[in-house]
Amino acid sequence: MVRGSDGSEAVTDPVTSLTIFHPPGHVQVTPGNPFGKDIANSGLFRSLARHGGYSALNVLHQSRASAEQLGLEFYPPGGPQAQLCTGSLRNTALPAHSGVMLRGQPYLSELAWLRRSAGPDPSRADAAYSLAGLIHTIAPPAIREQMAAAALAPVQPWDAFICTSPAVQAAMEQLFERQAAHFHERLGASRAPRPQLPLIPLAVDVEAIAAQAADGAARQALRQRLAIPDHEVLVLWVGRLSYFEKAFPQVMLQAVQQASRRCGQRLHFALVGWFPNGEADLRLYQQAAEKLAPDVNVLVLDGNDLKLLAQSWAAADVFLSLVDNIQETFGLAPVEAMAAGLPLVVSDWDGYRYTVRDGVDGLLIPTLGSPGGAPGELLAQLHTLGLEAYQTYVGAVAQHTAVHLGRATEALVQLVRSPEQRAAMGAAGQRRARQMFSWPVVVGHYNALFAELAERRARALRDGEVVGGARIQPNRGDPFADFRGFASAVLDPDRRLRLVGGGSPADLEPLLAVQLNRLYPGLRGSLAEATALLEQLEAAGGAGASPAQLLASAAPERRPYLDTTLVWLAKLGLVDWLT
């Protein structure tokens, strides 16, 4: 059961098939400096294939990979007869059969127009299937603008933007409310259809991480390598080491330093990750560590080394992540730390306050944001005009967001001094990870959402609530139609066409020796179809024939491509359209 943005709940039939829209095709994360959204999407798609219980799974992509090369291990309940299929990104038949198409990004407007263009009746086409897009971040203005485009596109109430945290859900509600108010003021709009905004968290492979963290040999091996005695506490950070897109490290370094002095013992702080800007940023972090944490053993470890990452979960005692960046909306690393059984000290920030229960799984550290006004408007305008990069946009906001140093220090002191509390919080967090953030649980939420969207779609059709409209996007339509006034004439079904005097179908082949004549073949028929049209015109003689006559026996879906073939043949000088 899934609760929609309007508070409704639905108990529905199980989903039997699913279509995934994934342009890259391959679902494995490319090694080296991965983004959290790519890790999350890879895990989601592979887990849907493994735990979804679908009899068929379709992947629409633009790569040349076969179904077997996508990197999905499909475990259908139907046995060998069940299929993992692939199709082009423009394929609307597969999602229509599934009833739902999932995208790992929140860009649904163009997909909604593609869905509508698939049939002659826009209203029936809109109800052919549901669209679901996953929100990973709402910080970039360009992404917010693309999501807001859903208010103008034929995105429907049986579609969904999947929100990974209550903070994202609230922000999306606000975005659509502002859009509706603007359209009312600007256009007098009285209707504001919007997609559902269900709350479904991201997930991790809880059992795999728990097993890594429980590996005593791995704990001992890494601690020996790093010269960390068994009785000393290792504090761990995992993730991108980016001050402009993840977290400024200063307050973490200061908190570990002050906790070390207050506890009267040496602490170790391992930053396991990677630097998007390479050596330049590494030097910035090293300089900050030297100045702010001189008594702490600060270690920078390669987070792209999966074996080292696994050992880090085993070797650590406390997880620390004081993010301050609006780019972060959920936070996979704290959930991974919970799966590893580590107590957490994290900032009270968007998705973190949803995943981590203060005083149970860890300790939330208060944060303070700037009120904005003129500085925020300046920043937004500079970014909008292309005068400042997105990294500056989010980095400048983070620089003027505070995380409480005193509370962070107290939290670390509390956990350093109490192995018992570390163990209790770690166990509580691991239970929560299994109950809420494991893939089988989250896949169940997705299936419940898909079923609820199907019910909404069926109810709208039954109650006559499906409203049609323009078949294709008005400002990005068919260029032949949009610019038909540019030509002196446009091919119509009754226009008489003839072979150019003295010509024959055999004249086509030598013209194709000119490479320029062969460009853009995807908009016209095959060579065989072009030759057949020329042969028909030859048989018609001087009286010629109209496109309606020439295409009378052609399949309806081929006729538009044969129309462009006739104009192309005229371009080559083989067909005359003037009487």
Coordinates of N, CA and C in Angstrom, one line a residue, residues 84-169:
L84 N 13.2 -11.2 -20.6 CA 13.9 -9.9 -20.4 C 14.0 -9.3 -21.8
C85 N 13.3 -8.2 -22.1 CA 13.3 -7.7 -23.5 C 13.9 -6.3 -23.5
T86 N 14.3 -5.9 -24.7 CA 14.8 -4.6 -24.9 C 14.1 -3.9 -26.0
G87 N 14.1 -2.6 -26.1 CA 13.5 -1.8 -27.1 C 14.1 -0.4 -27.2
S88 N 13.7 0.3 -28.3 CA 14.2 1.6 -28.5 C 13.6 2.6 -27.5
L89 N 14.2 3.8 -27.3 CA 13.6 4.7 -26.4 C 12.3 5.3 -26.8
R90 N 11.9 5.1 -28.1 CA 10.6 5.6 -28.6 C 9.6 4.5 -28.6
N91 N 9.9 3.4 -28.1 CA 8.9 2.3 -28.0 C 7.9 2.6 -27.0
T92 N 6.6 2.6 -27.5 CA 5.5 2.8 -26.5 C 4.7 1.6 -26.4
A93 N 4.9 0.6 -27.2 CA 4.1 -0.7 -27.1 C 4.5 -1.5 -25.9
L94 N 5.8 -1.5 -25.5 CA 6.2 -2.3 -24.3 C 5.7 -1.7 -23.0
P95 N 5.8 -0.4 -22.8 CA 5.2 0.2 -21.6 C 3.7 0.1 -21.6
A96 N 3.0 0.1 -22.8 CA 1.6 0.0 -22.8 C 1.2 -1.4 -22.4
H97 N 2.0 -2.4 -22.7 CA 1.8 -3.8 -22.3 C 2.0 -3.9 -20.8
S98 N 3.1 -3.3 -20.3 CA 3.4 -3.4 -18.8 C 2.4 -2.6 -18.0
G99 N 2.0 -1.4 -18.5 CA 1.1 -0.5 -17.7 C 1.9 0.5 -17.0
V100 N 3.2 0.4 -17.0 CA 4.0 1.4 -16.2 C 5.4 1.5 -16.8
M101 N 6.0 2.7 -16.9 CA 7.4 2.9 -17.3 C 8.1 3.7 -16.2
L102 N 9.2 3.1 -15.8 CA 10.0 3.7 -14.7 C 11.2 4.4 -15.3
R103 N 11.5 5.6 -14.9 CA 12.8 6.2 -15.2 C 13.6 6.6 -14.0
G104 N 14.9 6.4 -14.0 CA 15.7 6.8 -12.8 C 16.0 8.2 -12.7
Q105 N 15.3 9.1 -13.4 CA 15.4 10.5 -13.3 C 14.0 11.1 -13.3
P106 N 13.9 12.4 -12.8 CA 12.5 13.0 -12.7 C 12.1 13.8 -14.0
Y107 N 12.5 13.3 -15.1 CA 12.2 14.0 -16.4 C 11.1 13.3 -17.1
L108 N 9.8 13.7 -16.9 CA 8.7 13.0 -17.4 C 8.0 13.8 -18.5
S109 N 8.2 15.0 -18.7 CA 7.4 15.8 -19.7 C 7.6 15.3 -21.1
E110 N 8.8 15.0 -21.5 CA 9.0 14.6 -22.9 C 8.4 13.1 -23.1
L111 N 8.5 12.3 -22.0 CA 8.0 11.0 -22.1 C 6.5 11.0 -22.1
A112 N 5.9 12.0 -21.5 CA 4.4 12.2 -21.5 C 4.0 12.6 -23.0
W113 N 4.7 13.5 -23.6 CA 4.4 13.8 -25.0 C 4.6 12.6 -25.9
L114 N 5.6 11.8 -25.7 CA 5.9 10.6 -26.5 C 4.7 9.7 -26.3
R115 N 4.2 9.5 -25.1 CA 3.1 8.6 -24.9 C 1.9 9.1 -25.6
R116 N 1.6 10.4 -25.5 CA 0.4 11.0 -26.2 C 0.5 10.8 -27.7
S117 N 1.7 10.9 -28.3 CA 1.8 10.9 -29.8 C 1.6 9.5 -30.3
A118 N 1.5 8.5 -29.4 CA 1.5 7.1 -29.9 C 0.2 6.6 -30.5
G119 N -0.9 7.5 -30.3 CA -2.2 7.0 -30.9 C -3.0 8.2 -31.4
P120 N -4.0 8.0 -32.2 CA -4.7 9.0 -32.8 C -5.6 9.8 -31.8
D121 N -6.0 9.1 -30.7 CA -6.8 9.7 -29.7 C -6.0 10.1 -28.5
P122 N -5.6 11.4 -28.3 CA -4.7 11.8 -27.2 C -5.2 11.3 -25.9
S123 N -6.5 11.3 -25.6 CA -6.9 11.0 -24.3 C -6.7 9.5 -24.0
R124 N -7.0 8.6 -25.0 CA -6.7 7.2 -24.8 C -5.2 6.9 -24.7
A125 N -4.4 7.7 -25.5 CA -3.0 7.5 -25.4 C -2.4 7.9 -24.1
D126 N -2.9 8.9 -23.5 CA -2.5 9.3 -22.1 C -2.7 8.3 -21.1
A127 N -3.8 7.5 -21.3 CA -4.1 6.5 -20.3 C -3.6 5.1 -20.7
A128 N -2.7 5.0 -21.6 CA -2.1 3.7 -22.1 C -1.2 3.1 -21.0
Y129 N -0.5 4.0 -20.2 CA 0.3 3.5 -19.2 C 0.7 4.6 -18.2
S130 N 1.3 4.3 -17.1 CA 1.7 5.3 -16.1 C 3.2 5.6 -16.3
L131 N 3.6 6.8 -15.9 CA 5.1 7.1 -15.9 C 5.5 7.4 -14.5
A132 N 6.7 6.9 -14.1 CA 7.2 7.1 -12.8 C 8.7 7.5 -12.9
G133 N 9.0 8.7 -12.3 CA 10.4 9.2 -12.3 C 10.9 9.3 -10.9
L134 N 12.2 9.0 -10.7 CA 12.8 9.0 -9.4 C 13.6 10.3 -9.2
I135 N 13.3 11.0 -8.1 CA 14.0 12.2 -7.8 C 15.3 11.9 -7.0
H136 N 16.4 12.4 -7.4 CA 17.7 12.2 -6.7 C 18.1 13.5 -6.0
T137 N 17.9 14.6 -6.7 CA 18.2 15.9 -6.1 C 17.3 16.9 -6.7
I138 N 17.0 18.0 -5.9 CA 16.2 19.1 -6.4 C 17.0 20.4 -6.3
A139 N 18.3 20.3 -6.1 CA 19.1 21.5 -6.0 C 19.3 22.2 -7.3
P140 N 19.7 21.5 -8.4 CA 20.0 22.3 -9.6 C 18.8 23.0 -10.2
P141 N 18.8 24.3 -10.4 CA 17.7 25.0 -11.0 C 17.2 24.3 -12.3
A142 N 18.1 23.8 -13.1 CA 17.8 23.2 -14.4 C 16.9 22.0 -14.2
I143 N 17.2 21.2 -13.1 CA 16.4 20.0 -12.8 C 15.0 20.4 -12.3
R144 N 15.0 21.4 -11.5 CA 13.7 21.9 -11.0 C 12.8 22.4 -12.2
E145 N 13.5 23.1 -13.1 CA 12.7 23.6 -14.3 C 12.2 22.4 -15.1
Q146 N 13.0 21.4 -15.3 CA 12.5 20.2 -16.0 C 11.4 19.5 -15.3
M147 N 11.4 19.4 -14.0 CA 10.3 18.8 -13.2 C 9.1 19.7 -13.3
A148 N 9.3 21.0 -13.2 CA 8.1 21.9 -13.3 C 7.5 21.8 -14.7
A149 N 8.2 21.4 -15.7 CA 7.6 21.3 -17.0 C 6.5 20.3 -17.1
A150 N 6.4 19.4 -16.1 CA 5.3 18.4 -16.0 C 4.0 19.1 -15.8
A151 N 4.0 20.3 -15.3 CA 2.7 21.1 -15.1 C 2.1 21.5 -16.5
L152 N 2.9 21.6 -17.5 CA 2.5 22.0 -18.8 C 2.4 20.8 -19.8
A153 N 3.1 19.8 -19.5 CA 3.1 18.6 -20.4 C 1.9 17.7 -20.0
P154 N 1.5 16.8 -20.8 CA 0.4 15.9 -20.4 C 0.7 14.8 -19.4
V155 N 1.4 15.2 -18.4 CA 1.6 14.4 -17.2 C 0.3 14.3 -16.4
Q156 N 0.0 13.1 -15.9 CA -1.3 12.9 -15.4 C -1.3 12.5 -13.9
P157 N -2.5 12.5 -13.3 CA -2.5 12.0 -11.9 C -2.2 10.6 -11.7
W158 N -2.2 9.8 -12.8 CA -1.7 8.4 -12.6 C -0.2 8.2 -13.0
D159 N 0.5 9.3 -13.0 CA 1.9 9.3 -13.1 C 2.5 9.7 -11.7
A160 N 3.8 9.6 -11.6 CA 4.4 9.9 -10.2 C 5.8 10.4 -10.3
F161 N 6.1 11.4 -9.5 CA 7.5 11.7 -9.1 C 7.8 11.0 -7.8
I162 N 8.7 10.1 -7.7 CA 9.0 9.4 -6.5 C 10.0 10.2 -5.6
C163 N 9.5 10.5 -4.4 CA 10.3 11.3 -3.5 C 11.0 10.4 -2.5
T164 N 12.3 10.6 -2.3 CA 13.0 9.8 -1.4 C 13.1 10.2 0.1
S165 N 12.5 11.4 0.3 CA 12.5 11.8 1.7 C 11.3 12.8 1.9
P166 N 10.8 13.0 3.1 CA 9.8 13.9 3.4 C 10.2 15.4 3.0
A167 N 11.5 15.7 3.1 CA 11.9 17.0 2.7 C 11.7 17.2 1.2
V168 N 12.0 16.2 0.4 CA 11.9 16.3 -1.0 C 10.4 16.4 -1.4
Q169 N 9.6 15.6 -0.7 CA 8.1 15.6 -0.9 C 7.5 17.0 -0.7

